GROMACS .gro file of C-alpha atoms in nm:
model
  447
    1MET     CA    1   0.015  -0.030  -0.006
    2GLU     CA    2   0.134   0.320  -0.109
    3CYS     CA    3   0.055   0.619   0.062
    4SER     CA    4   0.260   0.956   0.151
    5ALA     CA    5   0.226   1.048   0.531
    6ASP     CA    6   0.023   1.327   0.465
    7GLY     CA    7  -0.198   1.190   0.229
    8PRO     CA    8  -0.507   0.920   0.277
    9ALA     CA    9  -0.473   0.554   0.307
   10PHE     CA   10  -0.728   0.364   0.125
   11TYR     CA   11  -0.791  -0.007   0.210
   12SER     CA   12  -0.958  -0.128  -0.085
   13GLN     CA   13  -0.787  -0.434  -0.059
   14PRO     CA   14  -0.806  -0.681   0.249
   15VAL     CA   15  -0.588  -0.594   0.506
   16VAL     CA   16  -0.411  -0.891   0.699
   17VAL     CA   17  -0.516  -0.836   1.073
   18GLY     CA   18  -0.261  -0.986   1.321
   19SER     CA   19  -0.134  -1.333   1.246
   20ASP     CA   20  -0.461  -1.502   1.139
   21PRO     CA   21  -0.473  -1.418   0.751
   22SER     CA   22  -0.757  -1.656   0.760
   23LEU     CA   23  -1.021  -1.400   0.870
   24SER     CA   24  -0.909  -1.142   0.590
   25GLY     CA   25  -1.210  -1.189   0.354
   26ARG     CA   26  -1.434  -1.466   0.553
   27VAL     CA   27  -1.730  -1.283   0.486
   28GLN     CA   28  -1.742  -1.116   0.106
   29SER     CA   29  -1.730  -0.735   0.155
   30GLY     CA   30  -2.050  -0.578  -0.013
   31GLY     CA   31  -2.261  -0.826   0.168
   32ASN     CA   32  -0.189   1.247   3.742
   33PRO     CA   33  -0.530   1.181   3.828
   34ARG     CA   34  -0.511   1.123   3.470
   35ASN     CA   35  -0.220   0.861   3.484
   36SER     CA   36  -0.454   0.579   3.525
   37GLY     CA   37  -0.296   0.321   3.319
   38LEU     CA   38  -0.617   0.259   3.106
   39PHE     CA   39  -0.550   0.490   2.834
   40ASP     CA   40  -0.198   0.389   2.653
   41GLN     CA   41  -0.311   0.685   2.430
   42GLU     CA   42  -0.594   0.804   2.216
   43ALA     CA   43  -0.708   1.029   1.936
   44LEU     CA   44  -0.978   1.137   1.709
   45LEU     CA   45  -1.064   1.346   1.419
   46SER     CA   46  -1.370   1.472   1.238
   47PRO     CA   47  -1.478   1.550   0.891
   48GLU     CA   48  -1.481   1.892   0.665
   49PRO     CA   49  -1.730   2.115   0.814
   50ASP     CA   50  -2.080   2.036   0.690
   51SER     CA   51  -2.245   2.338   0.523
   52ALA     CA   52  -2.509   2.387   0.809
   53ALA     CA   53  -2.251   2.349   1.064
   54TYR     CA   54  -2.153   2.723   1.029
   55ASN     CA   55  -2.502   2.846   1.145
   56SER     CA   56  -2.416   2.713   1.482
   57PRO     CA   57  -2.375   3.002   1.747
   58VAL     CA   58  -2.145   2.739   1.920
   59ALA     CA   59  -1.780   2.861   1.924
   60ARG     CA   60  -1.567   2.573   1.791
   61PRO     CA   61  -1.189   2.523   1.943
   62HIS     CA   62  -0.922   2.705   1.789
   63ARG     CA   63  -0.588   2.536   1.680
   64THR     CA   64  -0.318   2.604   1.987
   65SER     CA   65  -0.037   2.412   1.800
   66GLN     CA   66   0.038   2.170   1.547
   67LEU     CA   67   0.122   1.795   1.624
   68SER     CA   68   0.485   1.759   1.542
   69ASP     CA   69   0.430   1.456   1.354
   70ALA     CA   70   0.221   1.397   1.067
   71GLY     CA   71   0.162   1.039   1.104
   72SER     CA   72   0.173   0.993   1.502
   73TYR     CA   73   0.099   0.637   1.660
   74GLY     CA   74  -0.280   0.636   1.774
   75VAL     CA   75  -0.348   1.001   1.599
   76THR     CA   76  -0.502   0.945   1.274
   77GLY     CA   77  -0.797   1.094   1.088
   78LEU     CA   78  -1.101   1.002   0.914
   79SER     CA   79  -1.197   1.098   0.537
   80ASN     CA   80  -1.551   1.231   0.536
   81PHE     CA   81  -1.780   1.099   0.242
   82GLY     CA   82  -2.015   1.390   0.251
   83ASN     CA   83  -2.229   1.336   0.560
   84THR     CA   84  -2.019   1.076   0.759
   85CYS     CA   85  -1.891   1.281   1.032
   86PHE     CA   86  -2.138   1.130   1.240
   87MET     CA   87  -1.967   0.806   1.206
   88ASN     CA   88  -1.619   0.932   1.210
   89SER     CA   89  -1.657   1.112   1.553
   90VAL     CA   90  -1.805   0.780   1.718
   91LEU     CA   91  -1.524   0.564   1.566
   92GLN     CA   92  -1.277   0.805   1.709
   93CYS     CA   93  -1.412   0.793   2.071
   94ILE     CA   94  -1.485   0.399   2.072
   95ILE     CA   95  -1.133   0.334   1.890
   96GLY     CA   96  -0.989   0.534   2.143
   97THR     CA   97  -1.115   0.331   2.427
   98ALA     CA   98  -0.794   0.170   2.547
   99PRO     CA   99  -0.923  -0.168   2.660
  100LEU     CA  100  -1.132  -0.229   2.350
  101LYS     CA  101  -0.817  -0.155   2.133
  102ARG     CA  102  -0.605  -0.395   2.343
  103TYR     CA  103  -0.886  -0.642   2.288
  104PHE     CA  104  -0.878  -0.608   1.887
  105MET     CA  105  -0.507  -0.538   1.868
  106ARG     CA  106  -0.416  -0.869   2.046
  107GLY     CA  107  -0.639  -1.042   1.797
  108GLU     CA  108  -0.863  -1.181   2.116
  109TRP     CA  109  -1.202  -1.097   1.879
  110LYS     CA  110  -1.095  -1.364   1.607
  111ARG     CA  111  -1.186  -1.665   1.862
  112LYS     CA  112  -1.509  -1.516   1.962
  113LEU     CA  113  -1.638  -1.377   1.661
  114LEU     CA  114  -1.950  -1.529   1.537
  115MET     CA  115  -2.041  -1.613   1.163
  116HIS     CA  116  -2.442  -1.688   1.194
  117ASN     CA  117  -2.511  -1.323   1.078
  118GLU     CA  118  -2.254  -1.281   0.796
  119GLN     CA  119  -2.346  -0.887   0.757
  120ARG     CA  120  -2.238  -0.811   1.119
  121ALA     CA  121  -1.942  -1.052   1.104
  122GLU     CA  122  -1.832  -0.821   0.819
  123VAL     CA  123  -1.867  -0.508   1.046
  124VAL     CA  124  -1.637  -0.658   1.307
  125ILE     CA  125  -1.359  -0.799   1.074
  126GLU     CA  126  -1.352  -0.419   0.878
  127PHE     CA  127  -1.403  -0.234   1.250
  128ALA     CA  128  -1.070  -0.442   1.345
  129GLN     CA  129  -0.888  -0.374   1.018
  130LEU     CA  130  -0.957   0.009   1.070
  131LEU     CA  131  -0.866   0.025   1.426
  132GLU     CA  132  -0.516  -0.153   1.340
  133LEU     CA  133  -0.415   0.123   1.049
  134MET     CA  134  -0.557   0.389   1.280
  135TRP     CA  135  -0.321   0.273   1.551
  136ARG     CA  136   0.000   0.178   1.363
  137GLY     CA  137   0.063   0.540   1.325
  138GLN     CA  138   0.158   0.527   0.954
  139TYR     CA  139  -0.067   0.797   0.790
  140SER     CA  140  -0.235   1.145   0.902
  141TYR     CA  141  -0.574   0.999   0.777
  142ILE     CA  142  -0.717   0.709   0.616
  143SER     CA  143  -1.030   0.644   0.402
  144PRO     CA  144  -1.315   0.398   0.616
  145SER     CA  145  -1.446   0.320   0.307
  146ARG     CA  146  -1.455  -0.080   0.355
  147PHE     CA  147  -1.621   0.010   0.676
  148ARG     CA  148  -1.864   0.231   0.555
  149LEU     CA  149  -1.980  -0.038   0.297
  150ALA     CA  150  -2.010  -0.314   0.568
  151ILE     CA  151  -2.207  -0.084   0.780
  152GLY     CA  152  -2.440  -0.040   0.472
  153ASP     CA  153  -2.501  -0.375   0.397
  154CYS     CA  154  -2.593  -0.426   0.777
  155SER     CA  155  -2.820  -0.128   0.792
  156GLU     CA  156  -3.006   0.129   0.542
  157GLN     CA  157  -3.012   0.393   0.793
  158PHE     CA  158  -2.617   0.454   0.829
  159GLY     CA  159  -2.509   0.321   0.472
  160GLY     CA  160  -2.711   0.638   0.296
  161ASP     CA  161  -2.585   0.951   0.233
  162ASP     CA  162  -2.771   1.168   0.506
  163GLN     CA  163  -2.653   1.319   0.802
  164GLU     CA  164  -2.762   1.055   1.081
  165ASP     CA  165  -2.746   1.077   1.490
  166ALA     CA  166  -2.446   1.035   1.641
  167HIS     CA  167  -2.600   0.871   1.946
  168GLU     CA  168  -2.831   0.634   1.735
  169PHE     CA  169  -2.477   0.500   1.545
  170ALA     CA  170  -2.290   0.461   1.871
  171SER     CA  171  -2.587   0.213   2.005
  172PHE     CA  172  -2.619   0.029   1.669
  173LEU     CA  173  -2.213  -0.012   1.654
  174LEU     CA  174  -2.178  -0.135   2.025
  175ASP     CA  175  -2.467  -0.362   1.980
  176VAL     CA  176  -2.313  -0.530   1.662
  177LEU     CA  177  -1.968  -0.567   1.842
  178HIS     CA  178  -2.192  -0.708   2.098
  179GLU     CA  179  -2.395  -0.987   1.948
  180SER     CA  180  -2.122  -1.078   1.687
  181LEU     CA  181  -1.863  -1.119   2.000
  182ASN     CA  182  -2.114  -1.300   2.244
  183HIS     CA  183  -1.928  -1.556   2.417
  184VAL     CA  184  -2.312  -1.738   2.461
  185TYR     CA  185  -2.381  -1.920   2.156
  186PRO     CA  186  -2.593  -2.093   2.078
  187THR     CA  187  -2.801  -1.857   2.285
  188PRO     CA  188  -3.018  -2.049   2.566
  189LEU     CA  189  -3.387  -2.004   2.594
  190PRO     CA  190  -3.543  -1.706   2.800
  191GLU     CA  191  -3.560  -1.804   3.149
  192ARG     CA  192  -3.905  -1.831   3.288
  193GLU     CA  193  -4.080  -1.534   3.443
  194MET     CA  194  -4.095  -1.530   3.824
  195THR     CA  195  -4.425  -1.623   3.991
  196PRO     CA  196  -4.624  -1.380   4.217
  197ASP     CA  197  -4.478  -1.516   4.520
  198GLU     CA  198  -4.140  -1.528   4.406
  199GLU     CA  199  -4.172  -1.183   4.321
  200MET     CA  200  -4.276  -1.115   4.695
  201GLN     CA  201  -3.977  -1.305   4.792
  202PHE     CA  202  -3.753  -1.106   4.547
  203GLU     CA  203  -3.844  -0.787   4.696
  204LYS     CA  204  -3.745  -0.870   5.061
  205LEU     CA  205  -3.417  -0.910   4.928
  206THR     CA  206  -3.121  -0.637   4.936
  207ASP     CA  207  -3.070  -0.419   4.634
  208ARG     CA  208  -2.745  -0.530   4.589
  209LYS     CA  209  -2.861  -0.912   4.631
  210GLN     CA  210  -3.145  -0.828   4.360
  211ALA     CA  211  -2.883  -0.667   4.120
  212SER     CA  212  -2.650  -0.957   4.170
  213ILE     CA  213  -2.933  -1.213   4.081
  214GLN     CA  214  -3.040  -1.033   3.783
  215TRP     CA  215  -2.705  -0.975   3.631
  216LYS     CA  216  -2.598  -1.324   3.679
  217ARG     CA  217  -2.960  -1.386   3.477
  218TYR     CA  218  -2.849  -1.163   3.204
  219ILE     CA  219  -2.481  -1.275   3.153
  220ARG     CA  220  -2.578  -1.649   3.138
  221ARG     CA  221  -2.714  -1.534   2.808
  222SER     CA  222  -2.525  -1.218   2.683
  223LEU     CA  223  -2.159  -1.188   2.762
  224SER     CA  224  -1.912  -0.997   2.549
  225ILE     CA  225  -1.622  -0.781   2.533
  226ILE     CA  226  -1.889  -0.480   2.524
  227THR     CA  227  -2.034  -0.605   2.850
  228SER     CA  228  -1.720  -0.595   3.034
  229ILE     CA  229  -1.630  -0.247   2.932
  230PHE     CA  230  -1.935  -0.047   2.856
  231GLN     CA  231  -2.261  -0.258   3.012
  232GLY     CA  232  -2.418  -0.146   3.331
  233GLN     CA  233  -2.746  -0.173   3.518
  234ILE     CA  234  -3.014   0.007   3.593
  235GLN     CA  235  -3.278  -0.032   3.894
  236SER     CA  236  -3.637   0.078   3.849
  237ARG     CA  237  -3.827   0.059   4.135
  238LEU     CA  238  -4.206   0.150   4.176
  239THR     CA  239  -4.381   0.208   4.516
  240CYS     CA  240  -4.747   0.227   4.595
  241THR     CA  241  -4.765   0.547   4.822
  242SER     CA  242  -5.097   0.387   4.987
  243CYS     CA  243  -4.915   0.047   5.121
  244GLU     CA  244  -4.540   0.097   5.056
  245HIS     CA  245  -4.535  -0.207   4.854
  246THR     CA  246  -4.231  -0.207   4.588
  247SER     CA  247  -4.180  -0.394   4.284
  248THR     CA  248  -3.825  -0.375   4.125
  249THR     CA  249  -3.694  -0.437   3.757
  250TYR     CA  250  -3.350  -0.454   3.605
  251HIS     CA  251  -3.213  -0.400   3.269
  252THR     CA  252  -2.866  -0.371   3.115
  253PHE     CA  253  -2.775  -0.014   2.950
  254THR     CA  254  -2.475   0.090   2.752
  255GLU     CA  255  -2.532   0.454   2.782
  256LEU     CA  256  -2.725   0.701   2.969
  257SER     CA  257  -2.949   0.946   2.794
  258VAL     CA  258  -3.006   1.238   3.033
  259PRO     CA  259  -3.202   1.571   2.996
  260ILE     CA  260  -3.055   1.904   3.032
  261PRO     CA  261  -3.243   2.104   3.266
  262GLU     CA  262  -3.372   2.474   3.185
  263PRO     CA  263  -3.099   2.689   3.275
  264ARG     CA  264  -3.210   2.989   3.546
  265ASN     CA  265  -3.074   3.317   3.590
  266SER     CA  266  -2.981   3.508   3.917
  267ASN     CA  267  -3.327   3.577   4.001
  268GLY     CA  268  -3.454   3.213   3.951
  269ALA     CA  269  -3.638   3.252   3.618
  270CYS     CA  270  -3.578   3.018   3.379
  271GLY     CA  271  -3.499   3.053   2.994
  272ALA     CA  272  -3.721   3.136   2.731
  273ASN     CA  273  -3.694   2.762   2.639
  274VAL     CA  274  -3.942   2.656   2.895
  275GLY     CA  275  -4.244   2.526   2.691
  276LYS     CA  276  -4.465   2.845   2.760
  277THR     CA  277  -4.609   3.000   2.492
  278GLY     CA  278  -4.759   3.360   2.367
  279ARG     CA  279  -4.604   3.700   2.281
  280SER     CA  280  -4.649   3.828   2.639
  281PHE     CA  281  -4.424   3.553   2.773
  282LEU     CA  282  -4.157   3.619   2.483
  283ARG     CA  283  -4.125   3.984   2.545
  284LYS     CA  284  -4.090   3.911   2.916
  285ALA     CA  285  -3.784   3.674   2.814
  286LYS     CA  286  -3.656   3.929   2.601
  287GLN     CA  287  -3.660   4.184   2.879
  288ASN     CA  288  -3.495   3.977   3.126
  289THR     CA  289  -3.136   4.049   3.030
  290ASP     CA  290  -2.984   3.861   3.372
  291PRO     CA  291  -2.720   3.620   3.266
  292MET     CA  292  -2.821   3.251   3.247
  293LEU     CA  293  -2.667   3.033   3.522
  294PRO     CA  294  -2.496   2.744   3.385
  295VAL     CA  295  -2.592   2.416   3.414
  296ASN     CA  296  -2.376   2.119   3.549
  297ILE     CA  297  -2.370   1.750   3.439
  298TYR     CA  298  -2.485   1.661   3.803
  299GLN     CA  299  -2.809   1.876   3.756
  300CYS     CA  300  -2.860   1.640   3.439
  301LEU     CA  301  -2.796   1.316   3.653
  302ASP     CA  302  -3.038   1.469   3.912
  303ALA     CA  303  -3.306   1.514   3.639
  304TYR     CA  304  -3.260   1.136   3.541
  305SER     CA  305  -3.275   1.003   3.880
  306GLU     CA  306  -3.554   1.227   4.016
  307ILE     CA  307  -3.841   1.034   4.181
  308GLU     CA  308  -4.147   1.061   3.951
  309VAL     CA  309  -4.492   1.065   4.064
  310LEU     CA  310  -4.746   0.807   3.884
  311ASP     CA  311  -5.116   0.984   3.909
  312GLY     CA  312  -5.432   0.986   3.736
  313ASP     CA  313  -5.454   0.782   3.432
  314ASP     CA  314  -5.075   0.672   3.493
  315LYS     CA  315  -5.197   0.507   3.838
  316TRP     CA  316  -5.037   0.166   3.923
  317ILE     CA  317  -5.235  -0.143   3.961
  318CYS     CA  318  -5.054  -0.212   4.342
  319PRO     CA  319  -5.050  -0.605   4.352
  320ARG     CA  320  -5.095  -0.577   4.719
  321CYS     CA  321  -5.397  -0.352   4.695
  322LYS     CA  322  -5.520  -0.509   4.382
  323THR     CA  323  -5.625  -0.177   4.244
  324ARG     CA  324  -5.495   0.153   4.105
  325ARG     CA  325  -5.302   0.340   4.320
  326LYS     CA  326  -5.071   0.674   4.284
  327ALA     CA  327  -4.706   0.561   4.288
  328THR     CA  328  -4.366   0.678   4.260
  329LYS     CA  329  -4.126   0.550   4.013
  330GLN     CA  330  -3.728   0.604   4.042
  331LEU     CA  331  -3.418   0.488   3.854
  332LYS     CA  332  -3.118   0.433   3.992
  333ILE     CA  333  -2.765   0.248   3.868
  334SER     CA  334  -2.711  -0.058   4.020
  335ARG     CA  335  -2.416  -0.149   3.844
  336LEU     CA  336  -2.138   0.082   3.731
  337PRO     CA  337  -1.963   0.028   3.363
  338GLN     CA  338  -1.594   0.071   3.352
  339VAL     CA  339  -1.660   0.298   3.059
  340LEU     CA  340  -1.976   0.501   3.124
  341ILE     CA  341  -2.121   0.706   2.817
  342VAL     CA  342  -2.379   1.003   2.886
  343HIS     CA  343  -2.592   1.124   2.602
  344LEU     CA  344  -2.704   1.441   2.674
  345LYS     CA  345  -3.025   1.533   2.519
  346ARG     CA  346  -2.994   1.808   2.338
  347PHE     CA  347  -3.270   1.749   2.083
  348SER     CA  348  -3.618   1.758   2.164
  349THR     CA  349  -3.956   1.806   2.004
  350ARG     CA  350  -4.218   2.052   2.114
  351GLY     CA  351  -4.557   2.020   1.941
  352HIS     CA  352  -4.471   2.064   1.565
  353PHE     CA  353  -4.132   2.199   1.640
  354ARG     CA  354  -3.830   2.062   1.681
  355GLU     CA  355  -3.533   2.206   1.851
  356LYS     CA  356  -3.169   2.197   1.964
  357LEU     CA  357  -3.066   2.281   2.284
  358GLU     CA  358  -2.738   2.466   2.288
  359THR     CA  359  -2.740   2.519   2.683
  360ASP     CA  360  -2.352   2.481   2.838
  361VAL     CA  361  -2.336   2.224   3.022
  362HIS     CA  362  -2.030   2.203   3.280
  363VAL     CA  363  -1.838   1.858   3.280
  364PRO     CA  364  -1.547   1.779   3.485
  365THR     CA  365  -1.289   1.621   3.302
  366GLN     CA  366  -1.173   1.480   3.619
  367ARG     CA  367  -1.350   1.322   3.918
  368LEU     CA  368  -1.696   1.286   3.862
  369TYR     CA  369  -1.845   1.148   4.155
  370MET     CA  370  -2.153   0.874   4.108
  371GLU     CA  371  -2.255   0.794   4.440
  372ASN     CA  372  -2.549   0.971   4.458
  373TYR     CA  373  -2.688   0.801   4.183
  374VAL     CA  374  -2.626   0.461   4.244
  375THR     CA  375  -2.839   0.192   4.479
  376PRO     CA  376  -2.626   0.073   4.811
  377GLY     CA  377  -2.357  -0.131   4.763
  378ALA     CA  378  -2.351  -0.078   4.360
  379HIS     CA  379  -1.969  -0.094   4.327
  380PRO     CA  380  -1.685   0.058   4.557
  381SER     CA  381  -1.577   0.281   4.263
  382THR     CA  382  -1.796   0.572   4.192
  383MET     CA  383  -1.518   0.813   4.025
  384TYR     CA  384  -1.480   0.868   3.669
  385ASN     CA  385  -1.244   1.070   3.457
  386LEU     CA  386  -1.364   1.215   3.120
  387TYR     CA  387  -1.160   1.101   2.845
  388ALA     CA  388  -1.374   1.139   2.488
  389VAL     CA  389  -1.632   1.384   2.388
  390VAL     CA  390  -1.828   1.376   2.050
  391ASN     CA  391  -1.961   1.733   1.977
  392HIS     CA  392  -2.252   1.845   1.763
  393TYR     CA  393  -2.247   2.209   1.568
  394GLY     CA  394  -2.550   2.325   1.408
  395THR     CA  395  -2.904   2.226   1.393
  396MET     CA  396  -3.145   1.909   1.386
  397SER     CA  397  -3.204   1.925   1.048
  398GLY     CA  398  -2.797   1.963   0.961
  399GLY     CA  399  -2.483   2.017   1.117
  400HIS     CA  400  -2.153   1.850   1.191
  401TYR     CA  401  -1.968   1.623   1.451
  402THR     CA  402  -1.654   1.653   1.570
  403ALA     CA  403  -1.457   1.464   1.868
  404SER     CA  404  -1.179   1.511   2.156
  405VAL     CA  405  -1.028   1.272   2.301
  406PHE     CA  406  -0.747   1.262   2.582
  407ASP     CA  407  -0.398   1.127   2.494
  408GLU     CA  408  -0.230   1.007   2.764
  409LEU     CA  409   0.088   0.912   2.603
  410ARG     CA  410   0.147   1.296   2.519
  411GLU     CA  411  -0.074   1.412   2.822
  412GLN     CA  412  -0.281   1.619   2.599
  413TRP     CA  413  -0.639   1.693   2.426
  414ASN     CA  414  -0.641   1.643   2.062
  415TYR     CA  415  -0.952   1.766   1.834
  416PHE     CA  416  -1.059   1.565   1.552
  417ASP     CA  417  -1.229   1.718   1.250
  418ASP     CA  418  -1.195   1.445   1.020
  419THR     CA  419  -0.908   1.444   0.828
  420LYS     CA  420  -0.761   1.742   1.048
  421VAL     CA  421  -0.606   1.672   1.391
  422PHE     CA  422  -0.469   1.933   1.629
  423PRO     CA  423  -0.443   1.997   1.984
  424ILE     CA  424  -0.676   2.170   2.203
  425SER     CA  425  -0.637   2.322   2.583
  426GLU     CA  426  -0.854   2.115   2.828
  427THR     CA  427  -1.099   2.406   2.886
  428GLN     CA  428  -1.171   2.398   2.540
  429VAL     CA  429  -1.316   1.981   2.573
  430ALA     CA  430  -1.684   2.015   2.754
  431SER     CA  431  -1.841   2.306   2.544
  432PRO     CA  432  -2.199   2.360   2.454
  433ALA     CA  433  -2.150   2.137   2.180
  434ALA     CA  434  -2.075   1.854   2.412
  435TYR     CA  435  -2.302   1.551   2.294
  436LEU     CA  436  -2.171   1.233   2.368
  437LEU     CA  437  -1.920   1.211   2.703
  438PHE     CA  438  -1.714   0.904   2.747
  439PHE     CA  439  -1.593   0.843   3.090
  440VAL     CA  440  -1.366   0.597   3.251
  441GLN     CA  441  -1.388   0.459   3.598
  442GLU     CA  442  -1.085   0.522   3.840
  443ARG     CA  443  -1.055   0.152   3.931
  444ALA     CA  444  -0.926   0.067   3.615
  445LYS     CA  445  -0.581   0.231   3.659
  446ALA     CA  446  -0.462  -0.094   3.804
  447LYS     CA  447  -0.550  -0.273   3.495
   0.00000   0.00000   0.00000
């Protein structure tokens, strides 16, 4: 493969990964606190700005300096095929996840790859080849053309020419990797549901015991490298306000989608984006010139886990009262993942109108504390450090995605805009454009 250090690398021919060339073509294509020890190095990039991106009021990071070497180890850009910045930014963050990178670079995926779904298996093979090329450090940027073709064969949504949602693509890609690398195959039949008597006994157990039982039920059917790194567990508890009977369920998650509260000014008033209508309200909003107080990530997590009251038509049929009762519902994390992905819900629909929230959410790059959002005994380590961010500039109908990733080897943050890669300061990382946040658990520093 001939390519200058400054030119793109195309891998139109199969690339042999690791020491097992038999995998190449197995599926027909076309079908300080920072020194956690987890990250050897990461870097990302993103695409040329899409036309609508320049309508964004959010300022984009400025170049602070040029990377000293065009083809640096772990710092490789990706070509944009028109509207594939959503794919590029997500790839940079996921490929920049050190434990996943090590898993693929060591070739461990070859022993686990399931071939029963050839289209999904092809995505995994192309992902592995792309990851190795990006971490070789030979090219300043490469063209992920084969990976994109594999994605298109697997999903019509992400194989077209339209701009897609980065959050949806991240969920899709992690799901494909999870299913294709599942240790448990063939998948056993689902376990039977608990009887009412068993549910009553289950509710008497501690939160920790309940969570452990349900997690073991889950991994008996579904266990992969994605489970080990990205998946956690949510507890959902309903409580009858009349008799205090509870009903507790558990489900796994790969990312937390959290709402963004309305910013308030120093007088306690919300911004104009509170769902009210009418010209009088708009006039008052314009007259209010007090600066808005910033929203922080903890307020988003508070909103996610706040107690919801079920009343009126939403009343719960309490098994003990045997009638519809007012109840409360609350979500808590019962198992924290090694890597926590937080999705800031910036896109919303109000009636016939769709809008994007440009609220500046303050996010700590170090020491995100999660102890207020977990069940008792959920995990001994609840502290996280930020290592990657997917940014979105522009509107819902058009815009541009970029990524920021911490490079532990060089101890700096890098900004990835498709083929362009350059360092940025830590203060530029969590901007009003932040959309997906990738945190690594502090306990992982010993790994």
